[in-house]
Coordinates of C-alpha atoms and ligand atoms in Angstrom, one line a residue:
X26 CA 361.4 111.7 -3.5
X27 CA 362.7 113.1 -6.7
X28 CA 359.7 115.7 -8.2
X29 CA 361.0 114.7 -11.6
X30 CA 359.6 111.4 -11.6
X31 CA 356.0 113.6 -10.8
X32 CA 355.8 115.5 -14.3
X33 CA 357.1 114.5 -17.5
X34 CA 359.4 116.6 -20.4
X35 CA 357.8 120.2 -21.3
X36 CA 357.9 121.4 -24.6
X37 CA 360.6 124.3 -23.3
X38 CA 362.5 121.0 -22.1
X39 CA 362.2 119.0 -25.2
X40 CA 362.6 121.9 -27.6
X41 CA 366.4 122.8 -25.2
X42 CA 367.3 119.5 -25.2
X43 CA 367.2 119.5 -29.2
X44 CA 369.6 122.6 -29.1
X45 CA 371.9 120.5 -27.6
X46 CA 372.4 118.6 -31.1
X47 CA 373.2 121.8 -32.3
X48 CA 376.0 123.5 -30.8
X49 CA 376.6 126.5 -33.1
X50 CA 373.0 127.1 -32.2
X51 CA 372.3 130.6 -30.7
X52 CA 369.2 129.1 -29.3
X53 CA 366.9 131.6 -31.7
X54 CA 365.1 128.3 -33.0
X55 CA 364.4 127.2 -29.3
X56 CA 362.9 130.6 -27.8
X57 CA 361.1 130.8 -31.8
X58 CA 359.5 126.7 -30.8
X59 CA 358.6 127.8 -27.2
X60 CA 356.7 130.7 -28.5
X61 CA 354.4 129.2 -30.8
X62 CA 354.0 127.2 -28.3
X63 CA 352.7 130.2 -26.2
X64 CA 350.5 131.4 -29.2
X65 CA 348.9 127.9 -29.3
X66 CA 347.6 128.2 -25.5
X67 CA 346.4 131.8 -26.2
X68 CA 344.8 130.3 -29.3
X69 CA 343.6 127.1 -27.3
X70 CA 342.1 129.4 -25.0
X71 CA 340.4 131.2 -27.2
X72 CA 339.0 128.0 -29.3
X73 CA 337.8 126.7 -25.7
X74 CA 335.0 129.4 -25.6
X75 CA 334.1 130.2 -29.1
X76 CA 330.3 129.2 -28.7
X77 CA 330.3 130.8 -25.3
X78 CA 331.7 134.5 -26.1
X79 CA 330.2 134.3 -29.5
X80 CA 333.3 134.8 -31.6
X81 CA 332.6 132.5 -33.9
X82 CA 330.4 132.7 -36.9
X83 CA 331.9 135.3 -40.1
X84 CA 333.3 138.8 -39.3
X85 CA 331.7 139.6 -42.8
X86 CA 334.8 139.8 -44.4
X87 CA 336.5 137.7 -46.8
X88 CA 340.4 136.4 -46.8
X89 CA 342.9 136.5 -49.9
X90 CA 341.1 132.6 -50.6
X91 CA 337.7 134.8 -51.0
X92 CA 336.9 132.3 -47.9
X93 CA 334.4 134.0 -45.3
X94 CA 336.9 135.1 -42.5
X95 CA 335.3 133.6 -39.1
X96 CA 336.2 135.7 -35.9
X97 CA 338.2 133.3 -34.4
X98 CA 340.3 132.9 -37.8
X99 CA 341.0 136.4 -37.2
X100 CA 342.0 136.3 -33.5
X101 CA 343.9 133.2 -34.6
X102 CA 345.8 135.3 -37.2
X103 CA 346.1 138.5 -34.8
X104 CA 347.9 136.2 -32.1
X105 CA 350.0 134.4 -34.2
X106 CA 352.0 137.7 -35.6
X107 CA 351.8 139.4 -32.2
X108 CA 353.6 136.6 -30.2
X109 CA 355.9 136.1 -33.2
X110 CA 356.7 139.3 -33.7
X111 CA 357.4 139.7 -30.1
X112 CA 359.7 136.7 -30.2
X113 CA 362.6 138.8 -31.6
X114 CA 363.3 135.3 -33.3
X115 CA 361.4 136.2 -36.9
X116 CA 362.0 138.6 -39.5
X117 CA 359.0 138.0 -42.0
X118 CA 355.9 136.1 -41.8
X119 CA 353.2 134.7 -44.3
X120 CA 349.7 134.1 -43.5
X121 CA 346.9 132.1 -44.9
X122 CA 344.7 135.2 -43.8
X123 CA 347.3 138.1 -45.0
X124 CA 347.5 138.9 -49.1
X125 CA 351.1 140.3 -48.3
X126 CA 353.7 139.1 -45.8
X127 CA 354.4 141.4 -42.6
X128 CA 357.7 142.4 -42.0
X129 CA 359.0 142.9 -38.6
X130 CA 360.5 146.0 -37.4
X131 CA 364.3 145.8 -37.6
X132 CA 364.9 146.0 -34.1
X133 CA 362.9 142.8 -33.2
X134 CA 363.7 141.1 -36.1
X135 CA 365.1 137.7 -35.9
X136 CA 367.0 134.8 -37.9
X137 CA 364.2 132.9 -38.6
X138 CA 360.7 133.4 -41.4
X139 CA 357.5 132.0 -40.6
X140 CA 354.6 130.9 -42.9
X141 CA 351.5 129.8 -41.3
X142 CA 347.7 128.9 -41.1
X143 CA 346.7 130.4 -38.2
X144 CA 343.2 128.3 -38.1
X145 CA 342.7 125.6 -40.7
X146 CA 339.6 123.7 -41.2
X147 CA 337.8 127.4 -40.2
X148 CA 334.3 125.5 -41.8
X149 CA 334.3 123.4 -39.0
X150 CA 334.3 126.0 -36.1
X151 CA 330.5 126.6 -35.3
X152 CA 329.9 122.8 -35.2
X153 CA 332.5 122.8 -32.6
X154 CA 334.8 120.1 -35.0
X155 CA 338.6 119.7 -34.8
X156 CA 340.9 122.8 -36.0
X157 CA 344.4 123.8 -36.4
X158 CA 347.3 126.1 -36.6
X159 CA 350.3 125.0 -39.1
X160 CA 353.7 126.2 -39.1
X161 CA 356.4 126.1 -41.8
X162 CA 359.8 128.1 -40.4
X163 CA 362.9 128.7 -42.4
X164 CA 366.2 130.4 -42.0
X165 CA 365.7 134.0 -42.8
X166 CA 368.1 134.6 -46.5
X167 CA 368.1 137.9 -46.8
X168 CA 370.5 140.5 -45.0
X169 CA 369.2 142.4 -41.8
X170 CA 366.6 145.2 -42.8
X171 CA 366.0 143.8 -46.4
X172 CA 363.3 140.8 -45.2
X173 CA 360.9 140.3 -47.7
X174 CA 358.7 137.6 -49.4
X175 CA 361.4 136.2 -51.0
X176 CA 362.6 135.0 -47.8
X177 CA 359.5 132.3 -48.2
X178 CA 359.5 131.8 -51.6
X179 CA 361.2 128.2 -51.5
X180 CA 361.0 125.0 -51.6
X181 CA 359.7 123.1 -48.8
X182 CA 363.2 121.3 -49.0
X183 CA 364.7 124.4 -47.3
X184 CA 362.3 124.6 -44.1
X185 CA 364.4 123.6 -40.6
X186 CA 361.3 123.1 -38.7
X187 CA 357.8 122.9 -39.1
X188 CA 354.4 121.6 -37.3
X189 CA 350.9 122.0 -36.1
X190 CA 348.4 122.6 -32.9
X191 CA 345.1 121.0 -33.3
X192 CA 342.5 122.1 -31.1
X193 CA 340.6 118.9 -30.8
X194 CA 339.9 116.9 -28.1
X195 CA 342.6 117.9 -26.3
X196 CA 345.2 121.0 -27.5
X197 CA 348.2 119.2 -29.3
X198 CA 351.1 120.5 -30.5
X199 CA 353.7 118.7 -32.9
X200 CA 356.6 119.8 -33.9
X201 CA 359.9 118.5 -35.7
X202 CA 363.6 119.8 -36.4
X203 CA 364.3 117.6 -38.5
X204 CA 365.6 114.3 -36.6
X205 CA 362.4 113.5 -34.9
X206 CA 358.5 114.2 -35.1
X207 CA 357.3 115.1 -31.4
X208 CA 354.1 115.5 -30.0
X209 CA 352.9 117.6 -27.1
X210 CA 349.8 117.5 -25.1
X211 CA 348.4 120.9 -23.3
X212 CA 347.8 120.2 -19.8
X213 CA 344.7 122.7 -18.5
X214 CA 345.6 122.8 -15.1
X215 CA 349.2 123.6 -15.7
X216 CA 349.4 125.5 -18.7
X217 CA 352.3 123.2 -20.0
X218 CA 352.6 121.4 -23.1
X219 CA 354.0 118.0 -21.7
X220 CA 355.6 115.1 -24.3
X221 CA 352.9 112.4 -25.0
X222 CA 354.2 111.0 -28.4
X223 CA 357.8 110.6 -28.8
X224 CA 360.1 109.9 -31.8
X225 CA 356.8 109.5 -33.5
X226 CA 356.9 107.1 -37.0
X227 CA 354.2 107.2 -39.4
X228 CA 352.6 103.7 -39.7
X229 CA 353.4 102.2 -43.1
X230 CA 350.4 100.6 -44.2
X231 CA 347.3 102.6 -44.9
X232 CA 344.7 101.9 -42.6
X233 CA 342.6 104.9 -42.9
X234 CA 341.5 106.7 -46.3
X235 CA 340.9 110.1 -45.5
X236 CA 339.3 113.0 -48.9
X237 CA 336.5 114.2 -49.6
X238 CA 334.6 111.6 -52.1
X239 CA 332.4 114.5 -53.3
X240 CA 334.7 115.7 -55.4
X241 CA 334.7 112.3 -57.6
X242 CA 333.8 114.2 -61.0
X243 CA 336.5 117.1 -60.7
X244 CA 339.3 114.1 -60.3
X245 CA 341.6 113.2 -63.6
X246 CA 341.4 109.4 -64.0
X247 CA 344.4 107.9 -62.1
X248 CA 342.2 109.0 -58.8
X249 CA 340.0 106.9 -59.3
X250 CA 342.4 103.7 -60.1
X251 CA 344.4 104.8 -57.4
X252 CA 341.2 104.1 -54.9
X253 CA 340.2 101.3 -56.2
X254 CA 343.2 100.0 -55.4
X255 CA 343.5 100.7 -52.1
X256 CA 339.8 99.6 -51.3
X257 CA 340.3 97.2 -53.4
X258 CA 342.5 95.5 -49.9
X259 CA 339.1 94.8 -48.3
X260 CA 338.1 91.5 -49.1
X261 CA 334.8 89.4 -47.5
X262 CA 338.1 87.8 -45.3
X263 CA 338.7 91.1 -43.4
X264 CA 338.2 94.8 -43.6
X265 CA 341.9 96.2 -44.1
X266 CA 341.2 99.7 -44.9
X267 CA 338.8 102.2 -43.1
X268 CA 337.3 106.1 -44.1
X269 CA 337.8 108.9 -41.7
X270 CA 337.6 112.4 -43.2
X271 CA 337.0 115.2 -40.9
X272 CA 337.5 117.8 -43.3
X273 CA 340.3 119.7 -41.2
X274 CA 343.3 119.0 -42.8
X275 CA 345.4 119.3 -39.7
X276 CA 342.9 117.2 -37.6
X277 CA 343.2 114.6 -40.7
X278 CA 346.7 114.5 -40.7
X279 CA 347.5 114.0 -37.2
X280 CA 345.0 110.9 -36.9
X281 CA 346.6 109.9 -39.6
X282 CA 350.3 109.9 -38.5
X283 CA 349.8 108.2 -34.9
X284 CA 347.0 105.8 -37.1
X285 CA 348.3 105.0 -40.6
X286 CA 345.9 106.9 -42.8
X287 CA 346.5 108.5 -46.1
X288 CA 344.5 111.5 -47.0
X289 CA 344.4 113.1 -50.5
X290 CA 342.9 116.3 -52.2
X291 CA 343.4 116.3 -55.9
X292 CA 343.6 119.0 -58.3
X293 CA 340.5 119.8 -60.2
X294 CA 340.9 118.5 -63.7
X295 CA 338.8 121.4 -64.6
X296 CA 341.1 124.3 -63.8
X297 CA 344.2 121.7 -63.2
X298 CA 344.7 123.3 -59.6
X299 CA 344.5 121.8 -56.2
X300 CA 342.8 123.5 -53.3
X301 CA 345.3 123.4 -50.0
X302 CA 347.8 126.2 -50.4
X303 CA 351.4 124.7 -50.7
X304 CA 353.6 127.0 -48.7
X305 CA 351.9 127.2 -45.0
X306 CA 349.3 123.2 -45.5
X307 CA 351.2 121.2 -47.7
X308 CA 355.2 121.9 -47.2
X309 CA 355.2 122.0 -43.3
X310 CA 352.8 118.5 -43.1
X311 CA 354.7 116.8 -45.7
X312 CA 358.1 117.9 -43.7
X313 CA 356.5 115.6 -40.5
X314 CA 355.8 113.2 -43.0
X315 CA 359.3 112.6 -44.3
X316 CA 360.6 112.9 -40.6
X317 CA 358.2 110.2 -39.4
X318 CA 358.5 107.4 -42.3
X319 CA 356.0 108.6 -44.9
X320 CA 355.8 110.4 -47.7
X321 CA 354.2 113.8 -49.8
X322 CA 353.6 114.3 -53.6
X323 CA 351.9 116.6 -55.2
X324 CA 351.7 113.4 -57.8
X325 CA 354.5 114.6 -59.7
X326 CA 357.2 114.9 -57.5
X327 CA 357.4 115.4 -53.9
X328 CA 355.8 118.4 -52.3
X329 CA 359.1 119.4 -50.4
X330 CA 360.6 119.6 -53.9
X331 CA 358.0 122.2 -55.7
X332 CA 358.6 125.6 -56.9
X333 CA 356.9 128.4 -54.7
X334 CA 356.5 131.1 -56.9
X335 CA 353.5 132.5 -55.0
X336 CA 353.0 133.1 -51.0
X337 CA 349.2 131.6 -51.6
X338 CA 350.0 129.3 -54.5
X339 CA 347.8 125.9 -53.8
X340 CA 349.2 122.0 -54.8
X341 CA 347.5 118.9 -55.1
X342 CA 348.1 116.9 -52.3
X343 CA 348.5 113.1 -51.7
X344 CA 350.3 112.4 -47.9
X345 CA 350.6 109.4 -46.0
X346 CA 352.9 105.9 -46.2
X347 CA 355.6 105.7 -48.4
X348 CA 354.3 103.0 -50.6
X349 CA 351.1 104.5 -51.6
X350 CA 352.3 107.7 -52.1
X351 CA 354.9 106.2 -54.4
X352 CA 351.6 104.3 -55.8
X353 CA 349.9 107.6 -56.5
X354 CA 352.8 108.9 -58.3
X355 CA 352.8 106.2 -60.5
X356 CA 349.4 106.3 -60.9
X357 CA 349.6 109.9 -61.9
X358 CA 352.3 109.7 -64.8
X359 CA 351.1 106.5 -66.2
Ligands
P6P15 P1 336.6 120.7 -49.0 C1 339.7 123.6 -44.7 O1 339.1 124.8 -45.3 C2 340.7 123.1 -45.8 O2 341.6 124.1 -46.1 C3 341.4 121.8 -45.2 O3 341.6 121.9 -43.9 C4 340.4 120.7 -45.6 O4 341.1 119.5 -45.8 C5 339.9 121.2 -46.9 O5 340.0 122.7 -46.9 C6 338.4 120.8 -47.1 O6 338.0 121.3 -48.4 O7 336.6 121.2 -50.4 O8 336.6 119.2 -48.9 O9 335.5 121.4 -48.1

């Protein structure tokens, strides 16, 4: 009896067999995959038992956002560098929790530059509610010993990989190089994050509207046109369009790439600036959403395509299918 028919495709597996598209690969990339896939189960782990080893709640101290820093956010953060820095596959890294990037030493340093959020959605970890890791990687630019932010300040266009772990309820981790989006599902028992979503495209019509609605007075006008339009699909015939908002971005996103959902956060037309920090929320999610079918703006042009000046530099965001991101954009300059 063949064992292979007992298991299915690892992430290790999956991750190799993508090398294999890329012959002048050294296989930096697939060693780099594999162990953010380690930090995700050492993460996972850690999420698991929040409520029973007391680490969450706030450490007292506050993060570059000025957000309350959460313990877990902080063990999140601490694993994240340590496994990556230990990968000898990264050179610098960027953190939602770190004002400055960290550079690693030269002797471990690698071909690769990371940006991340190493817990997202940190609000929602005492009431026990979906949360996330993101990931943004790109080719490290500058020579060996001189890695430094500017390694990370580009556009989104530039990133070879990114992805996400949500700790929901079950650990999943999806990833994409570029040719497909991939999902991964972390078996307990095993420890192994085994392929559950393949090849994964975005459904193109917008079943579920995912922001927070609270924010209705801080939105410039073409919000507001923009949603009436797409409730403005449910008719007393049938209900076309649905609202989930779980107020984890990452835990947003993914239901709303195997579902069809759109989710937006505007700027504030008060200070003209959005909340979700481009380089390590918007640029890797709207990377999976190109892969997969859909689409990312930023209203004025597409998220991939804006400057990064800043490591914690924040965007409007509006992310989902194609045709009603294209909608918002028109919306938006009309
Ligand atoms: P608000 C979580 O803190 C986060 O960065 C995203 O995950 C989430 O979508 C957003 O902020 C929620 O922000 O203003 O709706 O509470």
């Amino acid at each position: 009896m063949s064992l292979a028919a007992d298991f299915g495709v690892t992430l290790t597996q999956h991750v190799l067999g993508n090398q294999g598209h890329h012959p002048e690969a050294r296989g930096q990339f697939s060693a780099l995959l594999t162990q953010i896939g380690v930090a995700g189960k050492l993460i996972s782990a850690q999420v698991r038992r929040a409520g029973l080893i007391e680490i969450w709640g706030a450490t007292g101290d506050t993060n570059v956002q000025g957000e309350s820093v959460q313990k877990l956010d902080q063990i999140a953060n601490d694993t994240f560098i340590e496994v990556l820095r230990r990968s000898g596959c990264v050179a610098v890294m960027a953190s939602e929790e770190m004002d400055d990037v960290v550079v690693v030493e030269p002797e471990l340093a690698g071909d690769y530059v990371v940006a991340f959020d190493p817990l997202d959605g940190s609000s929602n970890i005492d009431a026990s509610v979906s949360i996330g890791t993101i990931f943004a990687i790109y080719p490290r630019t500058s020579p060996r010993g001189e890695a430094s932010a500017a390694d990370l300040l580009r556009p989104g266009r530039e990133m070879v990989g990114a992805g996400y772990i949500v700790y929901g309820s079950s650990t999943v981790l999806t990833y994409s190089a570029g040719e497909t989006v991939d999902s991964f599902t972390l078996d307990p028992a095993s420890g192994e994050f085994f392929l559950t979503r393949a090849d994964i495209q975005m459904p193109q019509r917008t079943r579920v509207l995912s922001l927070n609605e609270c924010n209705g007075p801080y939105w410039e006008p073409w919000v507001d046109a923009f949603l009436a339009d797409i409730k403005g699909r449910n008719d007393a015939e049938k209900r076309r369009v649905t609202s989930r908002h779980i107020g984890s971005l990452v835990a947003d996103f993914h239901r709303n790439l195997v579902k069809g959902g759109l989710f937006l956060y505007p700027v504030d037309k008060r200070t003209g600036r959005g909340k979700l920090r481009l380089l390590y929320e918007c640029n890797p999610l709207a990377f999976l959403a190109e892969v997969a079918g859909g689409a990312a703006t930023d209203g004025g042009r597409a998220i991939l395509d804006v400057p990064v000046d800043t490591l914690h530099q924040r965007s409007g965001l509006v992310i989902g299918p194609s045709e009603d991101v294209q909608l918002a954009e028109r919306l938006y300059r009309a």
